[in-house]
Coordinates of C-alpha atoms and ligand atoms in Angstrom, one line a residue:
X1213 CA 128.0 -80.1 118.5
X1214 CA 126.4 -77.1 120.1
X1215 CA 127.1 -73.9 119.0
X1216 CA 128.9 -72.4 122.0
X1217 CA 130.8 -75.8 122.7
X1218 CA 131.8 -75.3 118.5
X1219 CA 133.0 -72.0 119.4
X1220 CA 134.6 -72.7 123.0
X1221 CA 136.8 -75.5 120.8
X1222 CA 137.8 -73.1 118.2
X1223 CA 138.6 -70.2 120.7
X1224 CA 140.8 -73.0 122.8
X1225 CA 142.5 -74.1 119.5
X1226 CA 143.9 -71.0 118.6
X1227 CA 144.8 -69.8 122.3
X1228 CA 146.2 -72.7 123.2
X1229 CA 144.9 -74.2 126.7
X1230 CA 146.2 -73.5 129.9
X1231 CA 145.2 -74.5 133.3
X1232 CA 144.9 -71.6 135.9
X1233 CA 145.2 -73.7 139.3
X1234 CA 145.6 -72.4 142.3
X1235 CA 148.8 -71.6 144.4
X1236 CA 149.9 -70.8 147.3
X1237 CA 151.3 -66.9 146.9
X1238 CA 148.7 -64.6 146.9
X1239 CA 146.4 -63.5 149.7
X1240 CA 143.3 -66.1 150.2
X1241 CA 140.0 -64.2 149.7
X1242 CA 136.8 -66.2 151.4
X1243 CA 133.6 -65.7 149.2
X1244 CA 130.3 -67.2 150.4
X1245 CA 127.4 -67.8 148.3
X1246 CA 123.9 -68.6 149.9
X1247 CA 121.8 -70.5 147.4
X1248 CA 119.3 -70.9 150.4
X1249 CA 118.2 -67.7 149.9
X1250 CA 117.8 -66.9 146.0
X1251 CA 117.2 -63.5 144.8
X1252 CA 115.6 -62.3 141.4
X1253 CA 115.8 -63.3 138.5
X1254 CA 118.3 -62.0 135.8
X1255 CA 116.3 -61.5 133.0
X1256 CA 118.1 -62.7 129.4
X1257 CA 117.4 -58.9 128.4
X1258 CA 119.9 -58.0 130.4
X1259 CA 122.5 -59.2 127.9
X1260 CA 120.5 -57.0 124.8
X1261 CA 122.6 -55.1 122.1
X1262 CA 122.4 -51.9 120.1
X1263 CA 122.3 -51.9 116.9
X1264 CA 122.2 -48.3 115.3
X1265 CA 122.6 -46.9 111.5
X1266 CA 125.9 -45.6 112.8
X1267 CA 129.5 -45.8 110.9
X1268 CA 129.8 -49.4 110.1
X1269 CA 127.9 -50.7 112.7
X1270 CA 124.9 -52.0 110.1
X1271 CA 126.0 -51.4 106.9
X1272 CA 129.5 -53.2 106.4
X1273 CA 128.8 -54.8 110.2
X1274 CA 125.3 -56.6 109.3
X1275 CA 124.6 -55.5 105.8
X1276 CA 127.0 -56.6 103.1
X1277 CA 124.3 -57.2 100.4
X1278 CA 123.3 -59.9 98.6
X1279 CA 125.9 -59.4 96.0
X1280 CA 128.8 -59.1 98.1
X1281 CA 131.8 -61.4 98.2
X1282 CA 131.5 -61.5 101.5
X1283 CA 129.4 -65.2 102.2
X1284 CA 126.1 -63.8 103.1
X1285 CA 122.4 -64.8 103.6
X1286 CA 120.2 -62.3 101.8
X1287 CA 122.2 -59.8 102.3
X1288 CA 123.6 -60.8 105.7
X1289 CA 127.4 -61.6 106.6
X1290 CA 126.9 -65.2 107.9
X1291 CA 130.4 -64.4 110.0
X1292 CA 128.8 -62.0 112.1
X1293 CA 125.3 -64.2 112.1
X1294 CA 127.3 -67.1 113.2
X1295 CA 129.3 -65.1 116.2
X1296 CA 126.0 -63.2 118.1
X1297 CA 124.1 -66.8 117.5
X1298 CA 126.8 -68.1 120.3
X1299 CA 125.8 -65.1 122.5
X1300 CA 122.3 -65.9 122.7
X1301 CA 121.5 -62.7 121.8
X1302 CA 118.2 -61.8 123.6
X1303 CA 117.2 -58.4 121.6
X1304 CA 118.4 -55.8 119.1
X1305 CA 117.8 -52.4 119.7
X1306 CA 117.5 -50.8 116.1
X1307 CA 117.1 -48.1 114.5
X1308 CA 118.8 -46.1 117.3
X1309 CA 119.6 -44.0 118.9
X1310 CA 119.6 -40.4 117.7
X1311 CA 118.6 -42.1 114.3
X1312 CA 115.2 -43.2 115.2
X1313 CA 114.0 -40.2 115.5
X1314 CA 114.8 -38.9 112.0
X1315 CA 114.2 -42.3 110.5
X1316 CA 111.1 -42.8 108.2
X1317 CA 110.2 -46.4 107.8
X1318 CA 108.7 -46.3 104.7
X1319 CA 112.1 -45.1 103.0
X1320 CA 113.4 -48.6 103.8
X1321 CA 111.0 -51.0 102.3
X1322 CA 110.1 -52.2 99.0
X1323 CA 112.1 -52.8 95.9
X1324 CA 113.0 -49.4 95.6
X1325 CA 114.8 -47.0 98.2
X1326 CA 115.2 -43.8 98.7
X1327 CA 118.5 -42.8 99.6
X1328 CA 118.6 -40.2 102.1
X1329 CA 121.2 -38.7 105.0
X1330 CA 122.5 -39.8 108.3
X1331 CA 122.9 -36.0 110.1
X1332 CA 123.6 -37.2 113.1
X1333 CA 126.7 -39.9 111.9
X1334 CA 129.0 -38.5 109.8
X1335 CA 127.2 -36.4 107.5
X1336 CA 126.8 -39.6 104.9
X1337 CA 124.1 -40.8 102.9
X1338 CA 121.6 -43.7 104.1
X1339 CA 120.8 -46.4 101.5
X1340 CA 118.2 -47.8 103.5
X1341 CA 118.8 -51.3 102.0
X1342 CA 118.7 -52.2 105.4
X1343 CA 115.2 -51.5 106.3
X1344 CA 112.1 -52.9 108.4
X1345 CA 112.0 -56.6 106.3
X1346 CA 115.9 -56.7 106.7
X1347 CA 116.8 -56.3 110.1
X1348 CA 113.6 -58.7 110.7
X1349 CA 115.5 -61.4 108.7
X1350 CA 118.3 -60.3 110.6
X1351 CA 116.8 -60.6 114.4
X1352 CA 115.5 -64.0 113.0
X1353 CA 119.2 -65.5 111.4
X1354 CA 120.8 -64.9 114.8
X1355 CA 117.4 -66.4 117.0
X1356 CA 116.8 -63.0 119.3
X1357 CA 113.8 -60.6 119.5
X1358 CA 113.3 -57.1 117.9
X1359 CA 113.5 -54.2 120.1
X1360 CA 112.2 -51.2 117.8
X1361 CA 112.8 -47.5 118.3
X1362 CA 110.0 -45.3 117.2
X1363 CA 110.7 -41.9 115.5
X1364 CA 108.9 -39.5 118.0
X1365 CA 111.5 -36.2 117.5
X1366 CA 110.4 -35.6 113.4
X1367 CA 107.5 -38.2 113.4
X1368 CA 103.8 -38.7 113.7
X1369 CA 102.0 -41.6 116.0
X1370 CA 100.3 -41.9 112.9
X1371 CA 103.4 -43.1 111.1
X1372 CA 104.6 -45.3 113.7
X1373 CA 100.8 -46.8 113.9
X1374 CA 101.3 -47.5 110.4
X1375 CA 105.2 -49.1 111.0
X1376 CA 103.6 -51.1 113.8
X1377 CA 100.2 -52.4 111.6
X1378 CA 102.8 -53.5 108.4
X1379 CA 104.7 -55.5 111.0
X1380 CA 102.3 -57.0 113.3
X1381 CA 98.8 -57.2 111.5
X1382 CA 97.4 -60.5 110.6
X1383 CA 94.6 -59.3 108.7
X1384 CA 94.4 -58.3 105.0
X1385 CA 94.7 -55.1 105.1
X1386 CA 96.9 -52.9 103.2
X1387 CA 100.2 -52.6 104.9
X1388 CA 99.9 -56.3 105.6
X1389 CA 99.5 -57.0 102.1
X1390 CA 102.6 -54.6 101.3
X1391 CA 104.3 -56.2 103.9
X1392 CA 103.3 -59.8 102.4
X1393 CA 104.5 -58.6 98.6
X1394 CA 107.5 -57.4 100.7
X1395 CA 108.0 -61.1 101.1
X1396 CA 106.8 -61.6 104.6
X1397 CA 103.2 -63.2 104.8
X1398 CA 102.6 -63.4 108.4
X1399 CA 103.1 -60.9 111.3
X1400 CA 106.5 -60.4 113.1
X1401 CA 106.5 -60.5 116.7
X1402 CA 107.9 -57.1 118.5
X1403 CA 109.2 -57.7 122.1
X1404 CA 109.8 -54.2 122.8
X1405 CA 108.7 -50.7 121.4
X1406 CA 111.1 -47.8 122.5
X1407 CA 109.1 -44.6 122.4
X1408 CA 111.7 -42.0 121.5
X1409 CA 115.6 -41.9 122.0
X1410 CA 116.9 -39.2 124.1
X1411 CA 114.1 -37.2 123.5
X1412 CA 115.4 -34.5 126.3
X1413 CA 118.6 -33.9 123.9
X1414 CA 118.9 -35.7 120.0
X1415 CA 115.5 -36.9 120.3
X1416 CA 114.1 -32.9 120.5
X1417 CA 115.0 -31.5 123.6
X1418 CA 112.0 -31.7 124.9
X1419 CA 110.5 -30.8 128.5
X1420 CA 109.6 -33.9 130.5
X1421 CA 105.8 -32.8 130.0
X1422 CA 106.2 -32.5 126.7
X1423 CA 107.9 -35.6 125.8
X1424 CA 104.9 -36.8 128.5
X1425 CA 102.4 -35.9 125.9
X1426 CA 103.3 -37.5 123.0
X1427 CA 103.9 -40.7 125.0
X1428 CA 100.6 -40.9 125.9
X1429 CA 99.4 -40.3 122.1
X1430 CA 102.1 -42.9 120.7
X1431 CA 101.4 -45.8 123.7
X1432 CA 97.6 -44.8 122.5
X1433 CA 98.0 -45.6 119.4
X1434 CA 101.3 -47.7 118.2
X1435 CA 99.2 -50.9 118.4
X1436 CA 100.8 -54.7 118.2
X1437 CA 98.3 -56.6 116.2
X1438 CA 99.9 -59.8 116.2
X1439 CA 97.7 -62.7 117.5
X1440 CA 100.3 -64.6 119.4
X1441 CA 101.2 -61.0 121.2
X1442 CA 97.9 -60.4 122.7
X1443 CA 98.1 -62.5 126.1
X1444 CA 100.4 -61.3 129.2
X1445 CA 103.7 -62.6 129.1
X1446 CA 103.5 -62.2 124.9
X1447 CA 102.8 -58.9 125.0
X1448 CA 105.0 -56.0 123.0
X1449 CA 106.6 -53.8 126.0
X1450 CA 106.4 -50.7 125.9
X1451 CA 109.4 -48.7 126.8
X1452 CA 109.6 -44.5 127.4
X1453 CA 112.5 -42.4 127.4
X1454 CA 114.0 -42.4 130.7
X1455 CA 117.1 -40.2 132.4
X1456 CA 120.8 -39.8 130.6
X1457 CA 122.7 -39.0 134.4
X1458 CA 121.6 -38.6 138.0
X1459 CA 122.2 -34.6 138.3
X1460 CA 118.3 -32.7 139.0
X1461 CA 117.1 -32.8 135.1
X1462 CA 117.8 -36.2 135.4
X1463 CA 116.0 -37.1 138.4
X1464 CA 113.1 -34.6 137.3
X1465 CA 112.8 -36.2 134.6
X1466 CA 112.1 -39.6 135.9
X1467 CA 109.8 -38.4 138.7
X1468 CA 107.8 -36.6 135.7
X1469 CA 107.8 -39.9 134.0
X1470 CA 106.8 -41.7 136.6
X1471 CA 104.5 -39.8 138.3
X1472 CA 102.1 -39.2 135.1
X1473 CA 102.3 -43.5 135.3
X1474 CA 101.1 -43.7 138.7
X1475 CA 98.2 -41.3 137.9
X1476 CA 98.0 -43.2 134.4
X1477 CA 94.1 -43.5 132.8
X1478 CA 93.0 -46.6 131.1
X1479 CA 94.3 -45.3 127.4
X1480 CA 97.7 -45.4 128.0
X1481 CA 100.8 -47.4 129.9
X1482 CA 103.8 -48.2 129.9
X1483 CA 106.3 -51.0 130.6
X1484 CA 110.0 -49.8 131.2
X1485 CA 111.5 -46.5 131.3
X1486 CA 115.1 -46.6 129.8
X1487 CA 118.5 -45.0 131.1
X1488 CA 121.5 -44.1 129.2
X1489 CA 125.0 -44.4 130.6
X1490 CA 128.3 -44.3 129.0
X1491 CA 131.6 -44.3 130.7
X1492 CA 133.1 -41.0 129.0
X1493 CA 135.1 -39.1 131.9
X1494 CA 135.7 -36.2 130.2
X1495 CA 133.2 -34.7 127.1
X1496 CA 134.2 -34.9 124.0
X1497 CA 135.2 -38.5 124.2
X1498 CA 139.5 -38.1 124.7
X1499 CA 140.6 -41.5 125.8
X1500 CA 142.2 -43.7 123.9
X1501 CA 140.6 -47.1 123.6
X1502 CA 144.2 -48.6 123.0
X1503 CA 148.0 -47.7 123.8
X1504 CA 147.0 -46.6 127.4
X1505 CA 148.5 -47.3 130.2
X1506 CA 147.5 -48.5 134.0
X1507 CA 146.5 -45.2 135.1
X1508 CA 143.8 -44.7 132.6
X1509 CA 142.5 -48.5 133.6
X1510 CA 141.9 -47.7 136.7
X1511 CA 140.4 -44.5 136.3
X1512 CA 137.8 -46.1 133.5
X1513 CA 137.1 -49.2 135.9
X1514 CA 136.1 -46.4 138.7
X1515 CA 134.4 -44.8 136.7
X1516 CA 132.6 -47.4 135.3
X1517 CA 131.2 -48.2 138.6
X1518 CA 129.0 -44.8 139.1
X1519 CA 126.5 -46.9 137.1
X1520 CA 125.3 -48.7 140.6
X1521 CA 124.8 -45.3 142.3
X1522 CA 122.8 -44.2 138.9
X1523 CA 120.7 -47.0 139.1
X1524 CA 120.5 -46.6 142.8
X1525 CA 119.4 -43.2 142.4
X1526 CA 116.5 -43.9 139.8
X1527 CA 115.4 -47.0 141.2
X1528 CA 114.4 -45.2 144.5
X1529 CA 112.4 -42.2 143.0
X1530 CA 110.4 -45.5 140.5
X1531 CA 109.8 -47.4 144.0
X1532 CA 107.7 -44.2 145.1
X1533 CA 105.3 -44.9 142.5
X1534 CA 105.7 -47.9 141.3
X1535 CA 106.4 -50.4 144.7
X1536 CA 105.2 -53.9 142.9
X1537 CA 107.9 -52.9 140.1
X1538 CA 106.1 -53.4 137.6
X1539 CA 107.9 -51.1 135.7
X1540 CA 111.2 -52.3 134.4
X1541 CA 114.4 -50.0 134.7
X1542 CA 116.0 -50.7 130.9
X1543 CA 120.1 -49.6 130.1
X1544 CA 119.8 -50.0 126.8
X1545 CA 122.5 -47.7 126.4
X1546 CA 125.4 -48.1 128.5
X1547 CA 129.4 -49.2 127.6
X1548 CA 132.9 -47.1 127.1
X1549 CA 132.7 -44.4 124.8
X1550 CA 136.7 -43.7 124.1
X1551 CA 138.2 -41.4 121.5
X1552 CA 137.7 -42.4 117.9
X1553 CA 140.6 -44.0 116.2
X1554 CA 142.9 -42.0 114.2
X1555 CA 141.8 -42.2 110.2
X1556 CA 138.2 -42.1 110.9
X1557 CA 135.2 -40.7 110.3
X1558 CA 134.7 -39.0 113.9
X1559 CA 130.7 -39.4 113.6
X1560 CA 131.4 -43.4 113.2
X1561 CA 132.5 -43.5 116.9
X1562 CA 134.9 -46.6 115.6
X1563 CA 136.7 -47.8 118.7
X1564 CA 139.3 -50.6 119.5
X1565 CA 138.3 -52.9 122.4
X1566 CA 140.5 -54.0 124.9
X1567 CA 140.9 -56.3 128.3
X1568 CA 139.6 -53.0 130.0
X1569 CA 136.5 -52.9 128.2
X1570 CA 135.9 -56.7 128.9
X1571 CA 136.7 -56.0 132.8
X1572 CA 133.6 -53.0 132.4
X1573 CA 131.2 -55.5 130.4
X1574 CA 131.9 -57.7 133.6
X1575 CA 131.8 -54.7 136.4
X1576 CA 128.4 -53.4 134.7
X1577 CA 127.0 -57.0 134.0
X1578 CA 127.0 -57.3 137.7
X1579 CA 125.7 -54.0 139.0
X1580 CA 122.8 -55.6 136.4
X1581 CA 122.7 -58.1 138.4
X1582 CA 122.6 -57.2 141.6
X1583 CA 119.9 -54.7 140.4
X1584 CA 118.0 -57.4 139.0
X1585 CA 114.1 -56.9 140.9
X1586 CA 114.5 -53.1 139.0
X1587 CA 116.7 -53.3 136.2
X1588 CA 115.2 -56.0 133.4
X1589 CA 116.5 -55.4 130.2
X1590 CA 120.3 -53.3 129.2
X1591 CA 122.0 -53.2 125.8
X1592 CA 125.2 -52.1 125.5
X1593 CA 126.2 -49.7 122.3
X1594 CA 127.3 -51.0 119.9
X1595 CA 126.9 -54.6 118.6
X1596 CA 129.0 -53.9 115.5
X1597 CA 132.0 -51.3 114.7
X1598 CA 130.8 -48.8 116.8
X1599 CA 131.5 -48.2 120.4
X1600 CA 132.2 -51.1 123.2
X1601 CA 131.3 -53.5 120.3
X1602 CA 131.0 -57.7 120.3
X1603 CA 132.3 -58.1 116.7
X1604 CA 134.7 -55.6 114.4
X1605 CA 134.8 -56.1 110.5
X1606 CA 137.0 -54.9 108.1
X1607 CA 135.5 -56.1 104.7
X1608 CA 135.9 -59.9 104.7
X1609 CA 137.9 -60.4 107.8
X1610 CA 135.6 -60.5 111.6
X1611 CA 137.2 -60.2 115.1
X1612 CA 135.8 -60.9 118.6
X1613 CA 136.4 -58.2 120.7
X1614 CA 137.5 -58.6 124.7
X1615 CA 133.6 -57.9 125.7
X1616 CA 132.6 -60.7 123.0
X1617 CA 134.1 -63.1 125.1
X1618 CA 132.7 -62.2 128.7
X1619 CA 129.1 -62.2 126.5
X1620 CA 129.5 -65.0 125.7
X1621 CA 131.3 -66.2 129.1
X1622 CA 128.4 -65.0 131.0
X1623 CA 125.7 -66.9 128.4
X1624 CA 124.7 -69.2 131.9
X1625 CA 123.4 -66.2 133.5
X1626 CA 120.5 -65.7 131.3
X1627 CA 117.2 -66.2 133.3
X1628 CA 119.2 -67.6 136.1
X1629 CA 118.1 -66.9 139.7
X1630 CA 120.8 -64.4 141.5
X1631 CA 122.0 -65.8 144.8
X1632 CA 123.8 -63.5 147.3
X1633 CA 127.8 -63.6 147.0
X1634 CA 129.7 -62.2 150.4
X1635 CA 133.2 -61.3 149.7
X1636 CA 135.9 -59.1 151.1
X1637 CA 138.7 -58.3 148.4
X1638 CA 140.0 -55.0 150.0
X1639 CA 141.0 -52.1 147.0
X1640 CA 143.0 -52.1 144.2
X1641 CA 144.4 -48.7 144.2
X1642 CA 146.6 -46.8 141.6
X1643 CA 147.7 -43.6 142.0
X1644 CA 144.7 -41.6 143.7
X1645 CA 142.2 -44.0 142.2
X1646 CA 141.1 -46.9 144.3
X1647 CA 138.2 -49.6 143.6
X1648 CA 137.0 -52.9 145.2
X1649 CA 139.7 -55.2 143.8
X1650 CA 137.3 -58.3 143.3
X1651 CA 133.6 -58.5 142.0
X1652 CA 131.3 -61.6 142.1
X1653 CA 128.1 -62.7 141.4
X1654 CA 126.3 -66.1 141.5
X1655 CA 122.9 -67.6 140.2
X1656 CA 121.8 -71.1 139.7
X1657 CA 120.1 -71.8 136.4
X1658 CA 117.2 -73.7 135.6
X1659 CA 118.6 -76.8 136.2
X1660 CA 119.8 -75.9 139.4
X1661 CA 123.6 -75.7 138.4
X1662 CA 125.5 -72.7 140.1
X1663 CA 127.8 -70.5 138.0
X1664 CA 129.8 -67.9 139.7
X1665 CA 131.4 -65.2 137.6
X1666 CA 134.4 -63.3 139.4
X1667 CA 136.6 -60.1 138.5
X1668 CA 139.9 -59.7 139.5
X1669 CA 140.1 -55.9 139.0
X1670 CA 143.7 -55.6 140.3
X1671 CA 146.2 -54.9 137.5
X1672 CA 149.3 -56.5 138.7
X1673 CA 148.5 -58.8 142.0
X1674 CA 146.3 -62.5 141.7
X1675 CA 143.8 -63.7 143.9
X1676 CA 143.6 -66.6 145.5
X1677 CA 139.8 -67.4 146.5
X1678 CA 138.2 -69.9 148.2
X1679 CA 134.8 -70.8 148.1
X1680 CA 132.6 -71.9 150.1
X1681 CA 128.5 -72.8 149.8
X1682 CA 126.2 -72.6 152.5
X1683 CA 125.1 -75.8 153.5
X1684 CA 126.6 -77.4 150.2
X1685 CA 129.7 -79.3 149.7
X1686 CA 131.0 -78.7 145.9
X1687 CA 131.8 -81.7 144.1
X1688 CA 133.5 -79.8 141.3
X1689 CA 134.4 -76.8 139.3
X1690 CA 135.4 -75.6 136.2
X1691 CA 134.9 -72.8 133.6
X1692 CA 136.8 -70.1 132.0
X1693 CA 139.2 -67.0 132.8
X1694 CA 140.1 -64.3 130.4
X1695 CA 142.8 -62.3 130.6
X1696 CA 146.0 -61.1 128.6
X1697 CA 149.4 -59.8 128.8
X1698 CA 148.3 -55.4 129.2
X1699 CA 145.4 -53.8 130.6
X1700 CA 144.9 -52.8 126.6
X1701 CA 145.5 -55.8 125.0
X1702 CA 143.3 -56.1 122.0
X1703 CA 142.3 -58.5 119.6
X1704 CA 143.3 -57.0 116.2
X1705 CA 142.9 -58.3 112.5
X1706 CA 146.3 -59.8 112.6
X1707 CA 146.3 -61.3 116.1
X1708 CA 142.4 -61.6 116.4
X1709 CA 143.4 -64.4 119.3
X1710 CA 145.0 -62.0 121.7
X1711 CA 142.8 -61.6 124.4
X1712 CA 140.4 -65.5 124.4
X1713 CA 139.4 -67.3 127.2
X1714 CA 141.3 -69.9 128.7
X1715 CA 139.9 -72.8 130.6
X1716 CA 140.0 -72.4 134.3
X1717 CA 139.6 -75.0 136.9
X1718 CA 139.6 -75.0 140.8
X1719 CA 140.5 -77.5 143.3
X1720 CA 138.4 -79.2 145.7
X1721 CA 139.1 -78.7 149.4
X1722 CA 137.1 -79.8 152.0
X1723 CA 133.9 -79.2 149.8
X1724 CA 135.1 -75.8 149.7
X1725 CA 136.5 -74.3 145.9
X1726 CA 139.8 -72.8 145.7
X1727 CA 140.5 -70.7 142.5
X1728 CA 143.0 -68.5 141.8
X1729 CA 142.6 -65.2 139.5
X1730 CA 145.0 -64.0 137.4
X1731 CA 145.7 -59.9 137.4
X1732 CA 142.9 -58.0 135.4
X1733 CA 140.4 -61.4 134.6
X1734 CA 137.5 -62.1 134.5
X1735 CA 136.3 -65.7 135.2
X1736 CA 133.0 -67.8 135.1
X1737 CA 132.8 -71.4 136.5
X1738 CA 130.1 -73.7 137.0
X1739 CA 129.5 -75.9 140.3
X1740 CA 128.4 -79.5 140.3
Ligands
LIG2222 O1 125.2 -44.6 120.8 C1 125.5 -43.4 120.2 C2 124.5 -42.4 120.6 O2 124.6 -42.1 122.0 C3 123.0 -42.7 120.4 O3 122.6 -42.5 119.1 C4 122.4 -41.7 121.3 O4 121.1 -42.2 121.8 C5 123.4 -41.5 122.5 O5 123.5 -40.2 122.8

C-alpha cells in the first residue's frame, strides 16, 4: 500500500469516518475554475521545511542517537522519518537560521566532536552529533533534497568552499577522501545553497552593500563539484538573503540585491533571493498558541494574510530587473510565531499547534500559489518542536500537528499547474476584524486530474459551494476536510487524534459539484 494511502487509513481509523455532504441551510457560494486557461506551475519547493539547531527541533526531534530506545536508523527516530516521508518533503533547510552563521562545519564531522554553544537558542551546548554526514542520511531516509545554509556572519568563503568540496567533489582529493572515511564514498547532491541568514539582523547586521560583497565572493567561490549537478535543470541554486518586512530597509534592501544582479559580471549569480515572514502581531511573541479564543483567530488569520501584499510588494521591485523571472522569490521562513509554552526554555520557541495554525498553513499555501511565476520555493519554521511545526515529540511518543495534516492534504499540489479559481464568499468578520471568509485554489496535476483545496475561514457559519468547471462536466468528487470542535483545538500527546482529516465527498448536480464546508476547515478534493 502506498505510503500516504497507509497513513490516510490509519488517520481514518482513529478519527473515525464521517461524510461531510451537502445541505441545504447555508448560503450557496458559486466558485468557477477555468482549466482552459492554466497558470504557473507550483513548484514542489513550495511545500520545503526548516530544520534549525533550535530547542528540540533536531536533537530530540531528528536526532535521538543510535543508542537510544527510541527505534532509530543511525541515529534517526524512524517515527518522525516515517511521518515527513508521507509529506513528500521536497527540501530541508538546515543549519538555520541565526545558527548558520555561527556554525563551523568541521565541528560536526568525524568520530570525534567538539561540543560547543548554541548563543542564539537557549544558551545550551551543541553536541554536533548531528553534523554535515547526519542530516545527509537524514534528507536521504525521508527522500527530499538538502537546502544548506552557509555561515557568512562569523565565516570565511574559504570555509564554506571547503564544506561545499567535502560534499560534492568526486575526485580524490582530501576532503573527499575525509568525507569517504566519514563513510560517504560518492558526492551528495545540494539543491540549494542559502548564502547567509538574516544577514541585515542575526546574520551581522550588515548594510545591503556589504552583505552585497561577500555574496559575490561566496557565489565566486562555494563551488558544487558534483558530476550529476553540472547541467541546467541539475544545477545547485544559489539563494541570497532577501527582505524580513515591506517597510523602506526592506524594500532597499531588495532593490540593492537586485540591482547589483542585473548589473551582475560573468563571476558571479544568483538564483533566488529569500524573504522571511512570521505572523507575530505584536514583538516579543505574546499570543498564546493554545486556550485562545475567537477573537485572537481572527486577528492571526488577518494577519496572516499581509504575506500577499509582502510578496506583492517584493515581486514588483524584482520585475524591474529581472522581467523573464528568472530569479525565484524563496519564503523559506514564514508560519506563526506564538508565545512559548509555559515550562520552557524561552530560546526553544516550543509551541502548541492548533486548527488556526492549519487554517494559516492553508491561507499562506495559497498566496504561494497564486504567486506561483515569482515565488518558487517556501519553508515554513519549524519541521520539528519548534514553531508552526509538522511533528511534536516528547521522548518516545510523536504527534501530528493541525498543519501536518493540510501538508500532507495538499501533497497533489506539488508541481501541479495552478488554474484560476473565481469565487465570491463575502467576509467573515469578528469584532473589528474582517477577512474573505472562503479561499480556493485549483491545479491539475500531471495526469491531468484537478484538485481544489478550499478554506472556510468563518468560525461559526458553513458554506455551501457549488462548483462549476468551464467547459467540463464533473463526473465526481471526493477528498478530505479538516476541522475540529475550537478554533484551538490541538492534537496533544494524550488525544494526538483531535484535530485529523475526515473524508469529504460532494454531490454531483448537473455536472456541477456541490460541497459543503464545515466552520473553520480546510478541504482538498480531487475531480474525475
Ligand atoms: O526560526 C527562528 C529564527 O527566526 C531564525 O533562526 C531566524 O532566521 C529568524 O529570525
Amino acid at each position: 500500500m502506498p505510503l500516504t494511502a497507509a497513513f490516510r487509513d490509519l488517520v481514518l481509523a482513529l478519527a473515525g469516518a464521517t461524510l461531510i455532504a451537502p445541505a441545504a441551510t447555508a448560503e450557496t457560494v458559486a466558485l468557477s475554475i477555468d482549466t482552459s486557461k492554466p497558470g504557473a506551475k507550483l513548484d514542489r519547493n513550495l511545500f520545503g521545511q526548516f530544520a534549525e539547531h533550535l530547542g528540540h527541533g533536531v536533537y530530540e526531534g531528528v536526532w535521538v542517537g543510535r543508542d537510544s530506545k527510541i527505534p532509530n536508523a543511525r541515529g534517526i527516530r524512524n517515527d518522525v522519518v516515517v511521518a515527513l516521508k508521507a509529506l513528500r518533503v521536497p527540501n530541508v533547510r538546515w543549519p538555520g537560521g541565526c545558527f548558520a552563521d555561527e556554525y563551523h562545519w568541521r565541528k560536526g564531522i568525524g568520530p570525534r566532536r567538539a561540543v560547543t554553544l548554541n548563543p542564539n537558542w537557549g544558551g545550551v551546548t551543541e553536541s554536533n552529533a548531528f553534523g554535515t554526514d547526519e542530516f545527509m542520511d537524514f534528507i536521504d531516509q525521508i527522500g527530499s533534497e538538502a537546502y544548506v545554509s552557509v555561515n557568512v556572519g562569523s565565516g570565511t568563503p574559504q570555509e564554506a568552499a571547503e564544506w561545499l568540496e567535502y560534499l560534492t567533489a568526486d575526485q580524490p582529493t582530501t576532503l573527499a577522501q575525509e568525507r569517504a572515511a566519514n563513510g560517504h564514498a560518492a558526492p551528495y547532491r545540494i539543491a540549494f545553497l542559502g548564502i547567509g541568514n538574516e544577514s541585515w539582523d542575526c546574520g551581522g547586521n550588515m548594510t545591503p552593500e556589504h552583505y552585497l560583497s561577500q555574496l559575490k565572493a561566496y557565489c565566486r567561490f562555494v563551488r558544487n563539484f558534483n558530476p550529476a549537478q553540472q547541467q541546467d535543470g541539475r544545477r545547485m541554486l544559489k539563494v541570497a538573503v532577501g527582505p524580513g518586512g515591506d517597510g523602506p530597509r526592506w524594500t532597499e534592501w531588495t532593490e540593492a540585491v537586485m540591482k547589483a544582479w542585473a548589473g551582475r559580471s560573468w563571476s558571479w549569480d544568483i538564483d533566488g533571493l529569500s524573504l522571511h515572514s512570521y505572523t507575530v502581531p505584536k514583538w516579543p511573541p505574546s499570543y498564546k498558541s493554545v486556550g485562545f479564543g475567537e477573537t485572537e483567530y481572527a486577528l492571526i488569520l488577518k494577519t496572516t494574510l499581509e504575506m500577499d501584499r509582502l510578496i506583492a510588494t517584493h515581486s514588483a521591485i524584482m520585475d524591474r530587473y529581472d522581467p523573464q523571472k528568472k530569479i525565484a522569490l524563496v519564503v523559506d521562513e514564514w508560519g506563526g510565531w506564538y508565545a512559548p509554552l509555559p515550562g520552557t526554555n524561552p530560546g526553544f520557541l516550543a509551541q502548541q499547534n492548533s486548527l488556526r495554525d492549519a487554517i494559516l498553513a492553508a491561507l499562506n499555501l495559497n498566496i504561494f500559489a497564486r504567486h506561483a511565476d515569482r515565488v518558487r520555493g517556501a519553508n515554513i519554521a519549524q519541521m520539528i518542536n519548534v514553531l508552526q511545526a509538522m511533528v511534536l515529540t516528547d521522548e518516545e511518543k510523536m504527534i501530528l500537528t493541525p498543519t501536518y495534516h493540510v501538508f500532507r492534504m495538499y501533497v497533489p499540489f506539488q508541481d501541479a499547474t495552478f488554474v484560476p479559481v473565481s469565487l465570491t464568499g463575502g467576509f467573515y468578520t469578528h469584532r473589528d476584524v474582517a477577512l474573505p471568509r472562503l479561499d480556493a485554489i485549483a491545479a491539475t496535476d500531471a495526469a491531468g486530474k484537478l484538485h481544489v483545496a478550499i478554506t472556510n475561514v468563518d468560525a461559526s457559519a458553513p458554506a455551501d459551494v457549488e462548483l462549476s468547471l468551464a467547459g467540463v462536466r464533473a463526473r465526481s468528487a471526493a477528498g478530505e476536510t479538516l476541522t475540529a470542535p475550537r478554533v484551538d483545538s490541538v492534537n496533544s500527546f494524550d488525544a494526538p487524534s483531535a484535530v485529523v482529516p475526515k473524508p469529504a465527498s460532494a454531490a454531483i448536480r448537473d455536472g456541477k459539484i456541490a460541497l459543503r464546508l464545515e466552520p473553520k476547515s480546510v478541504t482538498v478534493i480531487s475531480v474525475e
